Amino acid sequence: MQGWEVAVIALAGLWAGLINTVVGSGTLVTFPVLVALGYPPVTATTSNAIGLISGTITGAVGYRKELTGHGRRLAGYAVASFLGAIVGAALLLSLPPDAFETIVPVLVGLSVLLVAVQPLLARRLKERATPSRVSGPLVYLAVFAVAIYGGYFTAAQGIMLVGLLGLLVSDPLQRLNAFKNTLTAVVNLVAGVIYAVVAPVDWAVVGIIAASSIVGGLLGAKVGRRLPPAVLRGVIIVIGVAAIAFLLLE
């Protein structure tokens, strides 16, 4: 690996760590960079997922204040994410390459739509005197489903989580972002451990992304917590549209 390649991967890891903390989809920075540098798609996916574990953890720690008093809910969501990540990683290692990726643009598009219309739907539900939305079976099923996707291909799972949780639970967007950071960290950690044992991994790439994404995660926590909900929602939508474009052009 040449010096300029190390610098490019490190810069991509830094940006991915920041984006993952703020909105998600940091994989859409690192994955295409690795593929462009000549790494096979599966190796790029697994190495990227393992490398970004450190960044997602630091991002989750940076948002810990938003989760105060919600430990039991978070633990339940984390179990669903843990189980879903195992299923998703198994799919990556067993299904044909095109089987799941065919529907990924549709899933990301739906998530972006959910993020965009969530305020309107929330107001409508409030006007109809709908009881406060708290954790229920549907929430855990949604978290589990997103974790399956995240265990298979990590990109945009944060957007999906924010979109679905925004419709199913009554929480401000910053708390949803905190849930997202913690749950994506769980998914990346579980899938990463599985990849490390049974999948092709480039450990030099892992080390570079791991180090740079830690810095990105810390920066992202500082930036993301200062963003107004409307701005954060707008950033999520822009990243989501970029994710769809990337996946359709792949």
Coordinates of N, CA and C in Angstrom, one line a residue:
M1 N 0.8 -1.2 0.0 CA 0.0 0.0 0.0 C 0.9 1.2 0.0
Q2 N 0.7 2.1 -1.0 CA 1.5 3.3 -1.1 C 1.0 4.4 -0.1
G3 N 1.9 5.4 0.1 CA 1.5 6.5 1.1 C 0.3 7.2 0.7
W4 N 0.1 7.5 -0.5 CA -1.1 8.3 -0.9 C -2.4 7.5 -0.7
E5 N -2.3 6.2 -0.9 CA -3.4 5.3 -0.6 C -3.8 5.3 0.9
V6 N -2.8 5.3 1.7 CA -3.0 5.4 3.2 C -3.7 6.7 3.5
A7 N -3.3 7.8 2.9 CA -3.8 9.1 3.2 C -5.3 9.2 2.7
V8 N -5.6 8.6 1.5 CA -7.0 8.7 1.0 C -7.9 7.8 1.9
I9 N -7.4 6.6 2.3 CA -8.3 5.8 3.1 C -8.5 6.5 4.5
A10 N -7.5 7.1 5.0 CA -7.6 7.8 6.3 C -8.6 8.9 6.3
L11 N -8.5 9.7 5.2 CA -9.4 10.8 5.0 C -10.8 10.3 4.9
A12 N -11.0 9.2 4.1 CA -12.4 8.7 4.0 C -12.9 8.2 5.3
G13 N -12.0 7.5 6.1 CA -12.4 7.0 7.4 C -12.8 8.2 8.4
L14 N -12.1 9.3 8.3 CA -12.4 10.4 9.1 C -13.8 11.0 8.8
W15 N -14.0 11.1 7.5 CA -15.3 11.7 7.1 C -16.4 10.7 7.4
A16 N -16.2 9.4 7.2 CA -17.2 8.4 7.4 C -17.6 8.4 8.9
G17 N -16.6 8.5 9.8 CA -16.8 8.5 11.2 C -17.7 9.7 11.6
L18 N -17.4 10.9 11.0 CA -18.2 12.1 11.3 C -19.6 11.9 10.8
I19 N -19.8 11.5 9.5 CA -21.1 11.3 8.9 C -21.9 10.3 9.6
N20 N -21.3 9.2 10.0 CA -22.0 8.1 10.7 C -22.6 8.6 12.0
T21 N -21.9 9.5 12.7 CA -22.4 10.0 14.0 C -23.6 11.0 13.8
V22 N -23.4 11.8 12.7 CA -24.4 12.9 12.5 C -25.7 12.3 11.9
V23 N -25.6 11.5 10.8 CA -26.7 11.0 10.2 C -26.7 9.5 9.8
G24 N -25.5 9.0 9.6 CA -25.4 7.6 9.1 C -24.9 7.7 7.6
S25 N -24.7 6.5 7.0 CA -24.3 6.4 5.6 C -22.8 6.7 5.4
G26 N -22.0 6.7 6.5 CA -20.5 6.9 6.3 C -19.9 5.8 5.4
T27 N -20.5 4.6 5.3 CA -20.0 3.6 4.5 C -20.0 4.0 3.0
L28 N -20.9 4.9 2.6 CA -21.0 5.4 1.3 C -19.8 6.3 0.9
V29 N -19.0 6.6 1.9 CA -17.7 7.3 1.7 C -16.6 6.3 1.5
T30 N -16.5 5.4 2.5 CA -15.3 4.5 2.5 C -15.5 3.3 1.5
F31 N -16.7 2.8 1.4 CA -16.8 1.6 0.5 C -16.4 1.9 -0.9
P32 N -16.9 3.0 -1.6 CA -16.5 3.3 -3.0 C -15.0 3.6 -3.1
V33 N -14.5 4.3 -2.0 CA -13.0 4.6 -2.1 C -12.2 3.3 -2.1
L34 N -12.6 2.3 -1.3 CA -11.9 1.0 -1.3 C -12.0 0.3 -2.6
V35 N -13.2 0.3 -3.1 CA -13.4 -0.4 -4.4 C -12.6 0.3 -5.5
A36 N -12.6 1.7 -5.5 CA -11.8 2.4 -6.5 C -10.4 2.1 -6.4
L37 N -9.9 1.8 -5.2 CA -8.5 1.5 -5.0 C -8.2 0.0 -5.4
G38 N -9.2 -0.7 -5.8 CA -8.9 -2.1 -6.3 C -9.3 -3.2 -5.3
Y39 N -9.9 -2.9 -4.2 CA -10.3 -4.0 -3.3 C -11.6 -4.6 -3.7
P40 N -11.6 -6.0 -3.7 CA -12.9 -6.7 -4.0 C -14.0 -6.2 -3.2
P41 N -15.3 -6.1 -3.7 CA -16.4 -5.6 -3.0 C -16.6 -6.2 -1.7
V42 N -16.6 -7.6 -1.6 CA -16.8 -8.2 -0.3 C -15.7 -7.9 0.7
T43 N -14.5 -7.8 0.3 CA -13.4 -7.4 1.2 C -13.5 -6.0 1.6
A44 N -14.0 -5.1 0.7 CA -14.2 -3.7 1.0 C -15.3 -3.6 2.0
T45 N -16.4 -4.4 1.9 CA -17.5 -4.3 2.8 C -17.1 -4.8 4.2
T46 N -16.4 -5.9 4.3 CA -16.0 -6.5 5.6 C -15.0 -5.6 6.3
S47 N -14.0 -5.2 5.5 CA -12.9 -4.4 6.1 C -13.4 -3.0 6.6
N48 N -14.3 -2.5 5.8 CA -15.0 -1.2 6.2 C -15.8 -1.3 7.4
A49 N -16.6 -2.4 7.5 CA -17.5 -2.6 8.6 C -16.7 -2.7 9.9
I50 N -15.6 -3.5 9.9 CA -14.8 -3.7 11.1 C -14.1 -2.4 11.4
G51 N -13.5 -1.7 10.4 CA -12.8 -0.5 10.7 C -13.7 0.6 11.3
L52 N -14.9 0.7 10.9 CA -15.8 1.7 11.4 C -16.4 1.4 12.8
I53 N -16.1 0.3 13.4 CA -16.6 -0.1 14.7 C -16.2 1.0 15.7
S54 N -14.9 1.3 15.7 CA -14.4 2.3 16.7 C -15.1 3.7 16.6
G55 N -15.3 4.1 15.3 CA -15.9 5.4 15.1 C -17.4 5.4 15.6
T56 N -18.1 4.3 15.3 CA -19.5 4.3 15.8 C -19.6 4.2 17.3
I57 N -18.7 3.6 17.9 CA -18.7 3.5 19.4 C -18.4 4.9 20.0
T58 N -17.4 5.6 19.5 CA -17.1 7.0 20.0 C -18.3 7.9 19.7
G59 N -19.0 7.7 18.6 CA -20.1 8.6 18.3 C -21.3 8.3 19.3
A60 N -21.5 7.0 19.6 CA -22.5 6.7 20.6 C -22.2 7.2 21.9
V61 N -20.9 7.2 22.3 CA -20.5 7.8 23.6 C -20.8 9.3 23.6
G62 N -20.5 9.9 22.5 CA -20.7 11.4 22.4 C -22.1 11.8 22.6
Y63 N -23.1 10.9 22.3 CA -24.5 11.2 22.4 C -25.1 10.6 23.7
R64 N -24.3 10.2 24.6 CA -24.9 9.5 25.8 C -25.8 10.3 26.6
K65 N -25.7 11.7 26.6 CA -26.6 12.5 27.4 C -28.0 12.4 26.9
E66 N -28.2 12.3 25.6 CA -29.5 12.2 25.1 C -30.3 10.9 25.5
L67 N -29.5 9.9 26.0 CA -30.1 8.6 26.4 C -30.3 8.5 27.9
T68 N -30.1 9.5 28.6 CA -30.3 9.4 30.1 C -31.7 9.1 30.4
G69 N -31.9 8.1 31.2 CA -33.3 7.7 31.6 C -34.0 6.8 30.6
H70 N -33.3 6.4 29.6 CA -33.9 5.5 28.6 C -33.0 4.2 28.4
G71 N -32.4 3.8 29.5 CA -31.5 2.6 29.4 C -32.2 1.3 29.1
R72 N -33.4 1.2 29.7 CA -34.2 -0.1 29.5 C -34.6 -0.2 28.0
R73 N -35.1 0.9 27.5 CA -35.5 0.9 26.1 C -34.3 0.6 25.2
L74 N -33.2 1.3 25.4 CA -32.0 1.1 24.6 C -31.5 -0.4 24.7
A75 N -31.6 -1.0 25.9 CA -31.2 -2.4 26.0 C -32.1 -3.3 25.2
G76 N -33.4 -3.1 25.2 CA -34.3 -3.9 24.3 C -34.0 -3.7 22.9
Y77 N -33.8 -2.5 22.4 CA -33.4 -2.2 21.0 C -32.1 -2.9 20.7
A78 N -31.2 -2.8 21.6 CA -29.8 -3.4 21.3 C -29.9 -4.9 21.1
V79 N -30.8 -5.6 21.9 CA -30.9 -7.0 21.7 C -31.5 -7.3 20.3
A80 N -32.5 -6.6 19.9 CA -33.0 -6.7 18.5 C -31.9 -6.5 17.5
S81 N -31.1 -5.5 17.7 CA -30.0 -5.2 16.7 C -29.0 -6.3 16.7
F82 N -28.7 -6.8 17.9 CA -27.7 -7.9 18.0 C -28.2 -9.1 17.2
L83 N -29.4 -9.5 17.3 CA -29.9 -10.7 16.6 C -30.0 -10.4 15.1
G84 N -30.5 -9.2 14.8 CA -30.6 -8.9 13.3 C -29.2 -8.8 12.7
A85 N -28.2 -8.3 13.3 CA -26.9 -8.3 12.8 C -26.3 -9.7 12.4
I86 N -26.6 -10.6 13.3 CA -26.2 -12.0 13.1 C -26.8 -12.5 11.8
V87 N -28.1 -12.3 11.6 CA -28.8 -12.7 10.4 C -28.3 -12.1 9.2
G88 N -28.0 -10.8 9.3 CA -27.5 -10.0 8.1 C -26.1 -10.5 7.7
A89 N -25.3 -10.7 8.7 CA -23.9 -11.2 8.4 C -24.0 -12.5 7.7
A90 N -24.9 -13.4 8.2 CA -25.0 -14.7 7.6 C -25.5 -14.6 6.2
L91 N -26.4 -13.7 5.9 CA -26.8 -13.5 4.5 C -25.7 -13.0 3.6
L92 N -24.8 -12.1 4.1 CA -23.7 -11.7 3.3 C -22.8 -12.8 2.9
L93 N -22.6 -13.8 3.8 CA -21.7 -14.9 3.6 C -22.3 -16.0 2.8
S94 N -23.7 -16.0 2.7 CA -24.3 -17.2 2.1 C -25.1 -16.9 0.8
L95 N -25.6 -15.7 0.6 CA -26.5 -15.4 -0.5 C -25.6 -15.0 -1.7
P96 N -26.1 -15.1 -3.0 CA -25.5 -14.6 -4.1 C -25.3 -13.0 -4.0
P97 N -24.2 -12.5 -4.5 CA -24.0 -11.0 -4.3 C -25.1 -10.1 -4.7
D98 N -25.9 -10.4 -5.7 CA -26.9 -9.5 -6.2 C -28.3 -9.7 -5.5
A99 N -28.4 -10.8 -4.7 CA -29.7 -11.1 -4.2 C -30.4 -10.0 -3.3
F100 N -29.6 -9.5 -2.4 CA -30.1 -8.5 -1.5 C -29.9 -7.1 -2.0
E101 N -28.8 -6.8 -2.7 CA -28.5 -5.5 -3.1 C -29.5 -4.9 -4.1
T102 N -30.3 -5.8 -4.7 CA -31.3 -5.4 -5.7 C -32.4 -4.5 -5.1
I103 N -32.7 -4.8 -3.8 CA -33.8 -4.0 -3.2 C -33.3 -2.9 -2.2
V104 N -31.9 -2.8 -2.1 CA -31.4 -1.8 -1.2 C -31.8 -0.4 -1.6
P105 N -31.7 0.1 -2.9 CA -32.1 1.4 -3.2 C -33.6 1.7 -2.8
V106 N -34.5 0.7 -2.9 CA -35.9 0.9 -2.5 C -35.9 1.1 -1.0
L107 N -35.2 0.3 -0.3 CA -35.2 0.4 1.2 C -34.7 1.8 1.6
V108 N -33.6 2.2 1.0 CA -33.1 3.5 1.4 C -34.0 4.7 1.0
G109 N -34.7 4.5 -0.2 CA -35.6 5.5 -0.6 C -36.8 5.7 0.3
L110 N -37.3 4.5 0.8 CA -38.4 4.5 1.7 C -38.0 5.2 3.0
S111 N -36.8 4.9 3.5 CA -36.3 5.5 4.7 C -36.2 7.0 4.6
V112 N -35.7 7.5 3.5 CA -35.6 9.0 3.3 C -36.9 9.6 3.3
L113 N -37.9 8.9 2.6 CA -39.3 9.4 2.6 C -39.8 9.5 4.0
L114 N -39.6 8.5 4.8 CA -40.0 8.5 6.2 C -39.4 9.6 7.0
V115 N -38.2 9.9 6.8 CA -37.5 11.0 7.5 C -38.2 12.3 7.1
A116 N -38.5 12.5 5.8 CA -39.0 13.7 5.3 C -40.4 14.0 5.8
V117 N -41.3 13.0 5.9 CA -42.7 13.2 6.3 C -43.0 12.9 7.7
Q118 N -42.0 12.5 8.5 CA -42.2 12.2 9.9 C -42.8 13.4 10.7
P119 N -42.3 14.6 10.5 CA -43.0 15.7 11.3 C -44.5 15.9 11.0
L120 N -44.8 15.8 9.7 CA -46.2 15.9 9.3 C -47.1 14.8 9.9
L121 N -46.5 13.5 9.9 CA -47.3 12.4 10.4 C -47.4 12.5 11.9
A122 N -46.3 13.0 12.6 CA -46.4 13.2 14.0 C -47.5 14.2 14.4
R123 N -47.6 15.3 13.7 CA -48.6 16.3 14.0 C -50.0 15.7 13.8
R124 N -50.2 14.9 12.7 CA -51.5 14.3 12.4 C -51.9 13.4 13.5
L125 N -50.9 12.6 14.0 CA -51.2 11.6 15.1 C -51.6 12.4 16.4
K126 N -50.9 13.5 16.6 CA -51.2 14.3 17.8 C -52.6 14.9 17.8
E127 N -52.9 15.4 16.6 CA -54.2 16.0 16.4 C -55.4 15.0 16.6
R128 N -55.1 13.7 16.3 CA -56.1 12.7 16.5 C -56.1 12.1 17.9
A129 N -55.3 12.7 18.8 CA -55.2 12.3 20.2 C -54.8 10.8 20.3
T130 N -53.8 10.5 19.4 CA -53.2 9.1 19.5 C -52.4 9.0 20.8
P131 N -52.5 7.9 21.5 CA -51.7 7.8 22.7 C -50.2 7.9 22.4
S132 N -49.5 8.3 23.4 CA -48.0 8.4 23.3 C -47.4 7.1 22.7
R133 N -46.6 7.2 21.7 CA -46.0 6.1 21.1 C -44.8 5.7 21.9
V134 N -44.8 4.5 22.5 CA -43.6 4.0 23.3 C -43.3 2.6 22.7
S135 N -42.2 2.1 23.1 CA -41.7 0.8 22.6 C -42.8 -0.3 22.6
G136 N -43.0 -0.9 21.5 CA -43.9 -2.0 21.4 C -43.3 -3.1 20.4
P137 N -44.0 -4.2 20.1 CA -43.5 -5.2 19.3 C -43.1 -4.7 17.9
L138 N -43.8 -3.7 17.3 CA -43.5 -3.2 16.0 C -42.2 -2.5 16.0
V139 N -41.9 -1.8 17.1 CA -40.6 -1.1 17.1 C -39.4 -2.1 17.1
Y140 N -39.5 -3.1 17.9 CA -38.5 -4.1 18.0 C -38.3 -4.8 16.6
L141 N -39.4 -5.1 16.0 CA -39.4 -5.7 14.7 C -38.7 -4.8 13.7
A142 N -39.0 -3.5 13.7 CA -38.4 -2.6 12.8 C -36.8 -2.5 13.0
V143 N -36.4 -2.4 14.3 CA -35.0 -2.4 14.7 C -34.3 -3.7 14.2
F144 N -35.0 -4.8 14.4 CA -34.4 -6.1 14.0 C -34.2 -6.1 12.5
A145 N -35.2 -5.7 11.7 CA -35.2 -5.7 10.3 C -34.0 -4.8 9.7
V146 N -33.9 -3.6 10.3 CA -32.8 -2.7 9.9 C -31.5 -3.3 10.2
A147 N -31.4 -4.0 11.4 CA -30.1 -4.6 11.7 C -29.7 -5.8 10.8
I148 N -30.7 -6.4 10.2 CA -30.4 -7.5 9.2 C -29.8 -6.8 8.0
Y149 N -30.4 -5.7 7.6 CA -29.8 -4.9 6.4 C -28.4 -4.4 6.8
G150 N -28.3 -3.9 8.0 CA -27.0 -3.4 8.4 C -25.9 -4.5 8.5
G151 N -26.3 -5.7 8.9 CA -25.3 -6.7 9.0 C -24.9 -7.2 7.6
Y152 N -25.7 -7.0 6.6 CA -25.4 -7.4 5.3 C -24.6 -6.3 4.5
F153 N -25.1 -5.0 4.6 CA -24.5 -3.9 3.9 C -24.7 -2.7 4.7
T154 N -23.7 -2.2 5.4 CA -23.9 -1.2 6.5 C -24.5 0.1 6.1
A155 N -24.3 0.5 4.8 CA -24.6 1.8 4.3 C -26.1 2.2 4.6
A156 N -26.4 3.4 5.1 CA -27.7 3.9 5.2 C -28.6 3.3 6.3
Q157 N -28.0 2.4 7.1 CA -28.9 1.8 8.1 C -29.3 2.8 9.2
G158 N -28.4 3.8 9.4 CA -28.8 4.9 10.3 C -30.0 5.7 9.8
I159 N -30.0 6.0 8.5 CA -31.2 6.7 7.9 C -32.4 5.9 8.1
M160 N -32.4 4.6 7.9 CA -33.5 3.7 8.1 C -34.0 3.8 9.5
L161 N -33.1 3.7 10.5 CA -33.4 3.7 11.9 C -34.1 5.0 12.3
V162 N -33.6 6.1 11.9 CA -34.2 7.4 12.2 C -35.6 7.5 11.6
G163 N -35.7 7.1 10.4 CA -37.0 7.2 9.7 C -38.1 6.4 10.4
L164 N -37.7 5.1 10.7 CA -38.7 4.2 11.3 C -39.0 4.5 12.7
L165 N -38.0 4.8 13.5 CA -38.2 5.2 14.9 C -39.0 6.5 15.0
G166 N -38.8 7.4 14.1 CA -39.5 8.7 14.1 C -41.0 8.5 14.0
L167 N -41.4 7.4 13.3 CA -42.8 7.1 13.2 C -43.4 6.3 14.3
L168 N -42.5 5.5 14.9 CA -43.0 4.5 15.9 C -42.9 4.9 17.4
V169 N -42.0 5.9 17.7 CA -41.8 6.3 19.0 C -41.9 7.8 19.1
S170 N -42.3 8.3 20.3 CA -42.4 9.7 20.5 C -41.1 10.3 21.2
D171 N -40.2 10.6 20.4 CA -38.9 11.2 20.9 C -38.4 12.3 20.0
P172 N -37.7 13.3 20.5 CA -37.1 14.3 19.6 C -36.1 13.7 18.7
L173 N -35.8 14.4 17.6 CA -34.9 13.9 16.6 C -33.5 13.6 17.2
Q174 N -33.0 14.5 18.1 CA -31.7 14.3 18.6 C -31.6 13.0 19.4
R175 N -32.7 12.6 20.2 CA -32.6 11.3 20.9 C -32.7 10.2 19.9
L176 N -33.5 10.3 18.9 CA -33.5 9.3 17.8 C -32.1 9.1 17.2
N177 N -31.4 10.2 17.1 CA -30.0 10.1 16.5 C -29.1 9.4 17.5
A178 N -29.3 9.6 18.8 CA -28.6 8.9 19.8 C -28.8 7.4 19.8
F179 N -30.1 7.0 19.7 CA -30.5 5.6 19.6 C -29.8 5.0 18.3
K180 N -29.9 5.8 17.2 CA -29.3 5.3 16.0 C -27.8 5.0 16.1
N181 N -27.1 6.0 16.8 CA -25.6 5.8 16.9 C -25.3 4.5 17.7
T182 N -26.0 4.3 18.8 CA -25.7 3.2 19.7 C -26.1 1.9 19.0
L183 N -27.2 1.8 18.3 CA -27.7 0.6 17.6 C -26.8 0.2 16.4
T184 N -26.4 1.2 15.7 CA -25.5 0.9 14.6 C -24.1 0.5 15.1
A185 N -23.7 1.0 16.2 CA -22.5 0.5 16.8 C -22.6 -1.0 17.2
V186 N -23.8 -1.4 17.7 CA -24.0 -2.8 18.0 C -24.0 -3.7 16.8
V187 N -24.7 -3.2 15.7 CA -24.7 -4.0 14.5 C -23.3 -4.1 13.9
N188 N -22.5 -3.0 13.8 CA -21.2 -3.1 13.3 C -20.3 -4.0 14.1
L189 N -20.4 -3.9 15.4 CA -19.6 -4.8 16.2 C -19.9 -6.2 16.0
V190 N -21.1 -6.6 16.1 CA -21.5 -8.0 15.9 C -21.1 -8.5 14.5
A191 N -21.5 -7.8 13.5 CA -21.2 -8.2 12.1 C -19.6 -8.2 11.9
G192 N -18.9 -7.2 12.5 CA -17.5 -7.2 12.4 C -16.8 -8.4 13.0
V193 N -17.3 -8.8 14.1 CA -16.7 -10.0 14.8 C -16.9 -11.2 13.9
I194 N -18.1 -11.4 13.3 CA -18.3 -12.5 12.4 C -17.5 -12.4 11.2
Y195 N -17.4 -11.2 10.6 CA -16.5 -11.1 9.4 C -15.1 -11.4 9.7
A196 N -14.6 -11.0 10.9 CA -13.2 -11.2 11.2 C -12.9 -12.7 11.3
V197 N -13.8 -13.5 11.6 CA -13.6 -14.9 11.8 C -13.7 -15.7 10.5
V198 N -14.7 -15.4 9.7 CA -15.0 -16.2 8.5 C -15.0 -15.5 7.2
A199 N -14.7 -14.2 7.1 CA -14.8 -13.5 5.8 C -13.4 -13.0 5.5
P200 N -13.2 -12.7 4.2 CA -11.9 -12.0 3.8 C -11.8 -10.6 4.3
V201 N -10.7 -10.3 5.0 CA -10.6 -8.9 5.6 C -9.2 -8.5 5.3
D202 N -9.0 -7.2 5.0 CA -7.7 -6.6 4.8 C -7.4 -5.8 6.1
W203 N -6.5 -6.3 6.9 CA -6.4 -5.7 8.3 C -5.6 -4.4 8.3
A204 N -4.8 -4.1 7.2 CA -4.2 -2.8 7.1 C -5.3 -1.7 6.9
V205 N -6.2 -2.0 6.0 CA -7.3 -1.1 5.8 C -8.1 -0.9 7.1
V206 N -8.4 -2.0 7.8 CA -9.1 -1.9 9.0 C -8.5 -1.0 10.0
G207 N -7.1 -1.1 10.1 CA -6.4 -0.3 11.1 C -6.5 1.2 10.7
I208 N -6.4 1.5 9.5 CA -6.4 2.9 9.0 C -7.8 3.5 9.3
I209 N -8.8 2.8 8.9 CA -10.2 3.3 9.0 C -10.5 3.4 10.5
A210 N -10.1 2.4 11.3 CA -10.4 2.4 12.7 C -9.8 3.7 13.4
A211 N -8.6 4.0 13.1 CA -7.9 5.1 13.8 C -8.6 6.4 13.3
S212 N -8.8 6.6 12.0 CA -9.3 7.9 11.6 C -10.8 8.0 11.9
S213 N -11.6 7.0 11.9 CA -13.0 7.1 12.2 C -13.3 7.4 13.7
I214 N -12.3 7.1 14.6 CA -12.4 7.5 16.0 C -12.5 9.0 16.1
V215 N -11.5 9.7 15.4 CA -11.5 11.1 15.4 C -12.8 11.7 14.7
G216 N -13.2 11.1 13.6 CA -14.4 11.5 13.0 C -15.7 11.3 13.9
G217 N -15.7 10.2 14.6 CA -16.9 10.0 15.5 C -16.9 11.1 16.6
L218 N -15.8 11.4 17.2 CA -15.8 12.5 18.2 C -16.2 13.8 17.6
L219 N -15.7 14.2 16.5 CA -16.1 15.4 15.8 C -17.6 15.4 15.5
G220 N -18.1 14.3 15.0 CA -19.5 14.2 14.6 C -20.4 14.4 15.8
A221 N -20.0 13.9 16.9 CA -20.9 14.0 18.1 C -21.0 15.5 18.5
K222 N -19.9 16.2 18.4 CA -19.9 17.7 18.7 C -20.7 18.4 17.7
V223 N -20.6 18.1 16.4 CA -21.3 18.8 15.4 C -22.8 18.5 15.4
G224 N -23.1 17.2 15.5 CA -24.5 16.7 15.4 C -25.4 17.2 16.5
R225 N -24.8 17.3 17.8 CA -25.6 17.7 18.9 C -26.0 19.2 18.9
R226 N -25.3 19.9 18.0 CA -25.5 21.4 17.9 C -26.5 21.7 16.8
L227 N -26.8 20.7 15.9 CA -27.7 21.0 14.8 C -29.1 21.1 15.2
P228 N -29.9 22.1 14.7 CA -31.3 22.1 15.0 C -32.0 20.9 14.3
P229 N -33.1 20.4 14.8 CA -33.8 19.3 14.2 C -34.0 19.4 12.7
A230 N -34.4 20.6 12.2 CA -34.7 20.8 10.8 C -33.5 20.7 10.0
V231 N -32.3 21.2 10.5 CA -31.1 21.1 9.7 C -30.6 19.6 9.7
L232 N -30.7 18.9 10.8 CA -30.3 17.5 10.9 C -31.2 16.7 9.9
R233 N -32.5 17.0 9.9 CA -33.3 16.2 9.0 C -33.0 16.5 7.6
G234 N -32.6 17.7 7.2 CA -32.2 18.0 5.9 C -31.0 17.3 5.5
V235 N -30.0 17.3 6.4 CA -28.7 16.5 6.1 C -29.0 15.1 5.9
I236 N -29.9 14.5 6.7 CA -30.2 13.1 6.5 C -30.8 12.8 5.1
I237 N -31.7 13.7 4.7 CA -32.3 13.5 3.4 C -31.3 13.6 2.3
V238 N -30.4 14.6 2.4 CA -29.4 14.8 1.3 C -28.5 13.5 1.2
I239 N -28.1 13.0 2.4 CA -27.2 11.9 2.4 C -28.0 10.7 1.9
G240 N -29.2 10.6 2.2 CA -30.0 9.4 1.7 C -30.2 9.4 0.2
V241 N -30.4 10.6 -0.4 CA -30.5 10.7 -1.8 C -29.2 10.3 -2.5
A242 N -28.1 10.8 -1.9 CA -26.8 10.4 -2.4 C -26.6 8.9 -2.3
A243 N -27.1 8.3 -1.2 CA -26.9 6.8 -1.1 C -27.7 6.1 -2.2
I244 N -28.9 6.6 -2.5 CA -29.7 6.0 -3.6 C -28.9 6.1 -4.9
A245 N -28.4 7.3 -5.2 CA -27.7 7.5 -6.5 C -26.5 6.5 -6.6
F246 N -25.8 6.4 -5.5 CA -24.6 5.5 -5.5 C -25.0 4.1 -5.7
L247 N -26.0 3.6 -5.0 CA -26.4 2.2 -5.1 C -27.0 1.9 -6.5
L248 N -27.7 2.8 -7.1 CA -28.2 2.6 -8.4 C -27.1 2.6 -9.5
L249 N -26.1 3.3 -9.3 CA -25.0 3.4 -10.3 C -24.0 2.3 -10.1
E250 N -24.1 1.5 -9.0 CA -23.1 0.5 -8.8 C -23.3 -0.7 -9.8

